[in-house]
Short mmCIF file of the C-alpha atoms (twelve columns), coordinates in Angstrom:
data_MODEL
# 
_entry.id   MODEL 
# 
loop_
_atom_site.group_PDB 
_atom_site.id 
_atom_site.type_symbol 
_atom_site.label_atom_id 
_atom_site.label_alt_id 
_atom_site.label_comp_id 
_atom_site.label_asym_id 
_atom_site.label_seq_id 
_atom_site.Cartn_x 
_atom_site.Cartn_y 
_atom_site.Cartn_z 
_atom_site.pdbx_PDB_model_num 
ATOM 1   C CA . MET A 1   3.135   -17.235 -8.503  1 
ATOM 2   C CA . LYS A 2   6.076   -15.289 -7.067  1 
ATOM 3   C CA . VAL A 3   5.034   -12.167 -5.150  1 
ATOM 4   C CA . LEU A 4   7.231   -9.435  -3.728  1 
ATOM 5   C CA . VAL A 5   5.562   -7.934  -0.639  1 
ATOM 6   C CA . ILE A 6   7.040   -4.722  0.701   1 
ATOM 7   C CA . GLY A 7   6.268   -3.788  4.301   1 
ATOM 8   C CA . ARG A 8   6.520   -5.004  7.865   1 
ATOM 9   C CA . ASP A 9   6.325   -8.683  8.892   1 
ATOM 10  C CA . SER A 10  3.139   -7.967  10.820  1 
ATOM 11  C CA . GLY A 11  -0.035  -6.073  9.969   1 
ATOM 12  C CA . ILE A 12  -1.309  -5.924  6.409   1 
ATOM 13  C CA . ALA A 13  1.955   -6.974  4.746   1 
ATOM 14  C CA . GLY A 14  2.145   -10.037 6.984   1 
ATOM 15  C CA . ALA A 15  -1.470  -10.929 6.241   1 
ATOM 16  C CA . VAL A 16  -0.882  -10.564 2.496   1 
ATOM 17  C CA . ALA A 17  2.196   -12.794 2.648   1 
ATOM 18  C CA . ALA A 18  0.260   -15.434 4.585   1 
ATOM 19  C CA . LYS A 19  -2.617  -15.318 2.084   1 
ATOM 20  C CA . VAL A 20  -0.304  -15.815 -0.900  1 
ATOM 21  C CA . ARG A 21  1.516   -18.708 0.772   1 
ATOM 22  C CA . GLU A 22  -1.816  -20.284 1.720   1 
ATOM 23  C CA . ALA A 23  -2.717  -20.265 -1.979  1 
ATOM 24  C CA . GLY A 24  0.539   -21.997 -2.869  1 
ATOM 25  C CA . GLY A 25  2.478   -18.937 -3.981  1 
ATOM 26  C CA . THR A 26  6.047   -17.938 -3.203  1 
ATOM 27  C CA . VAL A 27  6.599   -14.754 -1.211  1 
ATOM 28  C CA . VAL A 28  9.645   -12.526 -0.991  1 
ATOM 29  C CA . GLN A 29  9.283   -9.980  1.804   1 
ATOM 30  C CA . ALA A 30  11.283  -6.772  1.672   1 
ATOM 31  C CA . GLY A 31  11.519  -3.622  3.745   1 
ATOM 32  C CA . ARG A 32  13.849  -1.546  5.838   1 
ATOM 33  C CA . ASN A 33  13.935  -4.200  8.566   1 
ATOM 34  C CA . GLN A 34  13.565  -7.329  6.444   1 
ATOM 35  C CA . ASP A 35  16.196  -9.813  5.307   1 
ATOM 36  C CA . GLU A 36  15.644  -8.415  1.812   1 
ATOM 37  C CA . HIS A 37  16.423  -4.785  2.554   1 
ATOM 38  C CA . VAL A 38  14.919  -1.955  0.544   1 
ATOM 39  C CA . ASP A 39  14.545  1.764   1.124   1 
ATOM 40  C CA . LEU A 40  11.849  3.148   -1.159  1 
ATOM 41  C CA . THR A 41  13.260  6.664   -0.779  1 
ATOM 42  C CA . ASP A 42  16.508  5.554   -2.455  1 
ATOM 43  C CA . GLU A 43  16.396  4.503   -6.110  1 
ATOM 44  C CA . SER A 44  19.717  2.691   -5.874  1 
ATOM 45  C CA . SER A 45  18.231  0.532   -3.110  1 
ATOM 46  C CA . VAL A 46  15.183  -0.303  -5.255  1 
ATOM 47  C CA . ALA A 47  17.403  -1.096  -8.230  1 
ATOM 48  C CA . ALA A 48  19.622  -3.335  -6.092  1 
ATOM 49  C CA . LEU A 49  16.573  -5.217  -4.795  1 
ATOM 50  C CA . ALA A 50  15.405  -5.849  -8.353  1 
ATOM 51  C CA . GLU A 51  18.858  -7.150  -9.290  1 
ATOM 52  C CA . ARG A 52  18.916  -9.524  -6.304  1 
ATOM 53  C CA . ILE A 53  15.386  -10.878 -6.675  1 
ATOM 54  C CA . GLY A 54  15.136  -11.058 -10.453 1 
ATOM 55  C CA . ALA A 55  11.851  -12.045 -12.088 1 
ATOM 56  C CA . VAL A 56  8.603   -11.735 -10.117 1 
ATOM 57  C CA . ASP A 57  4.955   -12.135 -11.073 1 
ATOM 58  C CA . HIS A 58  3.528   -9.478  -8.774  1 
ATOM 59  C CA . VAL A 59  4.641   -6.627  -6.512  1 
ATOM 60  C CA . VAL A 60  2.610   -5.455  -3.505  1 
ATOM 61  C CA . SER A 61  3.742   -2.304  -1.715  1 
ATOM 62  C CA . THR A 62  2.140   -1.623  1.664   1 
ATOM 63  C CA . ALA A 63  4.880   0.765   2.830   1 
ATOM 64  C CA . SER A 64  3.885   4.157   4.214   1 
ATOM 65  C CA . ALA A 65  5.270   7.032   6.255   1 
ATOM 66  C CA . ARG A 66  2.322   8.970   7.597   1 
ATOM 67  C CA . ALA A 67  2.478   12.714  8.124   1 
ATOM 68  C CA . ARG A 68  -0.472  13.475  10.375  1 
ATOM 69  C CA . GLY A 69  -1.372  16.967  11.580  1 
ATOM 70  C CA . THR A 70  -3.209  20.116  10.623  1 
ATOM 71  C CA . VAL A 71  -1.722  22.577  8.154   1 
ATOM 72  C CA . ALA A 72  -0.369  24.659  11.053  1 
ATOM 73  C CA . ASP A 73  1.438   21.677  12.580  1 
ATOM 74  C CA . LEU A 74  2.698   19.661  9.616   1 
ATOM 75  C CA . ASP A 75  6.414   19.056  9.371   1 
ATOM 76  C CA . ARG A 76  7.703   19.670  5.841   1 
ATOM 77  C CA . ASP A 77  10.181  16.800  5.943   1 
ATOM 78  C CA . ALA A 78  7.506   14.394  7.163   1 
ATOM 79  C CA . VAL A 79  5.239   15.364  4.274   1 
ATOM 80  C CA . ARG A 80  8.070   14.871  1.792   1 
ATOM 81  C CA . THR A 81  8.893   11.452  3.264   1 
ATOM 82  C CA . SER A 82  5.231   10.464  3.036   1 
ATOM 83  C CA . PHE A 83  5.276   11.173  -0.713  1 
ATOM 84  C CA . ASP A 84  8.710   9.583   -1.159  1 
ATOM 85  C CA . VAL A 85  7.627   6.277   0.380   1 
ATOM 86  C CA . LYS A 86  4.068   5.921   -0.874  1 
ATOM 87  C CA . VAL A 87  4.114   7.706   -4.251  1 
ATOM 88  C CA . ILE A 88  7.643   8.051   -5.615  1 
ATOM 89  C CA . GLY A 89  8.665   4.660   -4.187  1 
ATOM 90  C CA . PRO A 90  6.024   2.747   -6.179  1 
ATOM 91  C CA . ILE A 91  7.009   4.659   -9.330  1 
ATOM 92  C CA . LEU A 92  10.572  3.427   -8.794  1 
ATOM 93  C CA . LEU A 93  9.300   -0.104  -8.167  1 
ATOM 94  C CA . ALA A 94  7.444   0.048   -11.477 1 
ATOM 95  C CA . ARG A 95  10.557  1.309   -13.260 1 
ATOM 96  C CA . HIS A 96  12.796  -1.470  -12.002 1 
ATOM 97  C CA . PHE A 97  10.422  -4.429  -11.688 1 
ATOM 98  C CA . ALA A 98  8.065   -4.087  -14.666 1 
ATOM 99  C CA . PRO A 99  10.830  -5.163  -17.094 1 
ATOM 100 C CA . ARG A 100 11.228  -8.326  -15.005 1 
ATOM 101 C CA . MET A 101 7.530   -9.242  -15.063 1 
ATOM 102 C CA . PRO A 102 5.456   -11.355 -17.430 1 
ATOM 103 C CA . ALA A 103 2.619   -9.700  -19.341 1 
ATOM 104 C CA . THR A 104 0.244   -11.289 -16.817 1 
ATOM 105 C CA . GLY A 105 1.985   -9.597  -13.875 1 
ATOM 106 C CA . SER A 106 0.626   -6.847  -11.663 1 
ATOM 107 C CA . PHE A 107 1.366   -4.201  -9.078  1 
ATOM 108 C CA . VAL A 108 -0.859  -3.586  -6.058  1 
ATOM 109 C CA . LEU A 109 -0.310  -0.243  -4.350  1 
ATOM 110 C CA . PHE A 110 -1.906  1.210   -1.232  1 
ATOM 111 C CA . SER A 111 -4.044  4.333   -1.142  1 
ATOM 112 C CA . GLY A 112 -6.508  5.042   1.692   1 
ATOM 113 C CA . ALA A 113 -9.961  6.331   2.573   1 
ATOM 114 C CA . SER A 114 -8.573  9.779   3.392   1 
ATOM 115 C CA . ALA A 115 -8.115  10.331  -0.361  1 
ATOM 116 C CA . ARG A 116 -11.905 10.487  -0.623  1 
ATOM 117 C CA . LYS A 117 -13.005 11.644  2.833   1 
ATOM 118 C CA . VAL A 118 -11.714 14.884  4.331   1 
ATOM 119 C CA . MET A 119 -10.736 14.487  7.977   1 
ATOM 120 C CA . PRO A 120 -9.068  17.083  10.236  1 
ATOM 121 C CA . GLY A 121 -5.402  16.321  10.767  1 
ATOM 122 C CA . MET A 122 -5.215  14.109  7.676   1 
ATOM 123 C CA . LEU A 123 -4.297  16.742  5.078   1 
ATOM 124 C CA . ALA A 124 -0.949  15.265  4.033   1 
ATOM 125 C CA . VAL A 125 -2.131  11.667  4.395   1 
ATOM 126 C CA . GLY A 126 -5.118  12.394  2.167   1 
ATOM 127 C CA . ALA A 127 -2.970  14.192  -0.404  1 
ATOM 128 C CA . THR A 128 -0.525  11.288  -0.490  1 
ATOM 129 C CA . ASN A 129 -3.314  8.751   -0.926  1 
ATOM 130 C CA . ALA A 130 -4.923  10.802  -3.698  1 
ATOM 131 C CA . ALA A 131 -1.571  10.846  -5.475  1 
ATOM 132 C CA . VAL A 132 -1.417  7.040   -5.209  1 
ATOM 133 C CA . ASP A 133 -4.829  6.851   -6.893  1 
ATOM 134 C CA . ALA A 134 -3.507  9.067   -9.700  1 
ATOM 135 C CA . ILE A 135 -0.334  7.081   -10.347 1 
ATOM 136 C CA . THR A 136 -2.310  3.827   -10.237 1 
ATOM 137 C CA . ARG A 137 -4.357  4.942   -13.236 1 
ATOM 138 C CA . SER A 138 -1.352  6.324   -15.099 1 
ATOM 139 C CA . LEU A 139 0.822   3.271   -14.529 1 
ATOM 140 C CA . ALA A 140 -2.030  0.976   -15.599 1 
ATOM 141 C CA . VAL A 141 -1.926  2.677   -19.001 1 
ATOM 142 C CA . GLU A 142 1.861   2.995   -19.296 1 
ATOM 143 C CA . LEU A 143 2.669   -0.569  -18.207 1 
ATOM 144 C CA . ALA A 144 -0.207  -2.378  -19.953 1 
ATOM 145 C CA . PRO A 145 -0.788  -5.276  -20.256 1 
ATOM 146 C CA . ILE A 146 0.817   -5.488  -16.790 1 
ATOM 147 C CA . ARG A 147 -1.999  -4.556  -14.427 1 
ATOM 148 C CA . VAL A 148 -1.783  -1.875  -11.732 1 
ATOM 149 C CA . ASN A 149 -4.371  -1.511  -8.976  1 
ATOM 150 C CA . ALA A 150 -4.588  0.048   -5.527  1 
ATOM 151 C CA . ILE A 151 -6.329  -0.960  -2.337  1 
ATOM 152 C CA . SER A 152 -7.893  1.922   -0.409  1 
ATOM 153 C CA . PRO A 153 -8.476  0.778   3.182   1 
ATOM 154 C CA . GLY A 154 -10.465 2.543   5.841   1 
ATOM 155 C CA . THR A 155 -9.489  2.266   9.516   1 
ATOM 156 C CA . ILE A 156 -7.806  -1.118  9.979   1 
ATOM 157 C CA . ASP A 157 -6.699  -2.546  13.316  1 
ATOM 158 C CA . THR A 158 -2.958  -2.878  12.778  1 
ATOM 159 C CA . GLY A 159 0.141   -1.643  14.564  1 
ATOM 160 C CA . ALA A 160 0.026   1.508   12.443  1 
ATOM 161 C CA . TYR A 161 -2.156  3.158   15.094  1 
ATOM 162 C CA . ASP A 162 -0.214  2.018   18.165  1 
ATOM 163 C CA . GLY A 163 1.768   5.258   18.205  1 
ATOM 164 C CA . LEU A 164 -1.409  7.123   19.142  1 
ATOM 165 C CA . GLY A 165 -1.353  5.583   22.616  1 
ATOM 166 C CA . ALA A 166 -4.631  6.049   24.476  1 
ATOM 167 C CA . GLN A 167 -5.995  8.003   21.521  1 
ATOM 168 C CA . LYS A 168 -6.110  4.786   19.488  1 
ATOM 169 C CA . ALA A 169 -9.100  3.522   21.492  1 
ATOM 170 C CA . VAL A 170 -10.796 6.908   21.157  1 
ATOM 171 C CA . LEU A 171 -10.287 6.913   17.394  1 
ATOM 172 C CA . PHE A 172 -11.528 3.351   16.970  1 
ATOM 173 C CA . ALA A 173 -14.603 4.039   19.085  1 
ATOM 174 C CA . ALA A 174 -15.427 7.057   16.931  1 
ATOM 175 C CA . ARG A 175 -15.029 5.045   13.728  1 
ATOM 176 C CA . GLU A 176 -17.170 2.216   15.076  1 
ATOM 177 C CA . ALA A 177 -19.908 4.669   16.050  1 
ATOM 178 C CA . THR A 178 -20.160 6.209   12.578  1 
ATOM 179 C CA . SER A 179 -19.103 3.483   10.136  1 
ATOM 180 C CA . PRO A 180 -21.945 1.701   8.311   1 
ATOM 181 C CA . ALA A 181 -20.099 -1.553  9.052   1 
ATOM 182 C CA . GLY A 182 -20.176 -0.731  12.770  1 
ATOM 183 C CA . ARG A 183 -16.531 -1.636  13.345  1 
ATOM 184 C CA . VAL A 184 -12.978 -1.118  12.174  1 
ATOM 185 C CA . GLY A 185 -11.437 -3.527  9.680   1 
ATOM 186 C CA . GLN A 186 -8.971  -6.364  10.135  1 
ATOM 187 C CA . ALA A 187 -5.724  -7.020  8.277   1 
ATOM 188 C CA . ASP A 188 -6.934  -10.309 6.786   1 
ATOM 189 C CA . GLU A 189 -9.869  -8.495  5.157   1 
ATOM 190 C CA . ILE A 190 -7.419  -6.242  3.342   1 
ATOM 191 C CA . ALA A 191 -5.299  -9.267  2.408   1 
ATOM 192 C CA . ASP A 192 -8.381  -10.830 0.789   1 
ATOM 193 C CA . ALA A 193 -8.803  -7.687  -1.338  1 
ATOM 194 C CA . VAL A 194 -5.130  -7.721  -2.328  1 
ATOM 195 C CA . PHE A 195 -5.381  -11.341 -3.407  1 
ATOM 196 C CA . PHE A 196 -8.450  -10.490 -5.490  1 
ATOM 197 C CA . ALA A 197 -6.487  -7.703  -7.186  1 
ATOM 198 C CA . LEU A 198 -3.567  -10.044 -7.838  1 
ATOM 199 C CA . THR A 199 -5.683  -12.757 -9.420  1 
ATOM 200 C CA . ASN A 200 -8.457  -10.888 -11.265 1 
ATOM 201 C CA . LYS A 201 -6.959  -10.587 -14.741 1 
ATOM 202 C CA . PHE A 202 -9.584  -8.128  -16.005 1 
ATOM 203 C CA . MET A 203 -9.099  -5.438  -13.366 1 
ATOM 204 C CA . THR A 204 -6.589  -2.636  -13.801 1 
ATOM 205 C CA . GLY A 205 -6.355  1.057   -12.949 1 
ATOM 206 C CA . VAL A 206 -8.751  0.585   -10.028 1 
ATOM 207 C CA . SER A 207 -8.524  1.944   -6.484  1 
ATOM 208 C CA . LEU A 208 -10.605 -0.567  -4.576  1 
ATOM 209 C CA . GLY A 209 -12.229 0.826   -1.435  1 
ATOM 210 C CA . VAL A 210 -12.263 -1.619  1.482   1 
ATOM 211 C CA . ASP A 211 -13.408 0.734   4.220   1 
ATOM 212 C CA . GLY A 212 -16.651 -0.492  5.783   1 
ATOM 213 C CA . GLY A 213 -18.436 2.451   4.201   1 
ATOM 214 C CA . GLU A 214 -16.309 4.924   6.167   1 
ATOM 215 C CA . VAL A 215 -16.202 7.414   3.294   1 
ATOM 216 C CA . LEU A 216 -19.994 7.548   3.071   1 
ATOM 217 C CA . VAL A 217 -20.620 9.350   6.362   1 
# 
């Protein structure tokens, strides 16, 4: 099993890569700061990556560019980049990698709990994630029998929240107080879900919530 994982070395992408290797698979890691460079906002970059790597069994894209803020504060360019990376980027990945995949191959994209749970300051993030859910279903039909699924995490303790500074602890405490699971998630728990999506040959067009019940409250 040869899996292309797009994202940072650490966090969820790193955990996914480790999980695949642990199962005996081969991993190619790509991203803006990886040895295999790719910029999901540039189709020529995606096409060049496909040419370099060649055939793969699965593609996992964890890349994101979050545009947090209320409607009064949102930066237009940030919103556009969010869609470019997380929605248009995976469409380009499908265009250039699906022809290089076996019929048993799959794509795993990343949505998020904000697609289903409205939260102040998460307007653009939620809209982006909802769009991922939509393209997951459409691509599952267009690319069949290649499978396409999405993982929809809740609040996960990765470096993605480090930019919040002291507010990270405040946010996590609030999530822990209200989540049915009583805590935030860990990267390896999301990696387990990704591996399930990669290996379950009867699942396609699904956005799998792994959120500790966060969307229920």
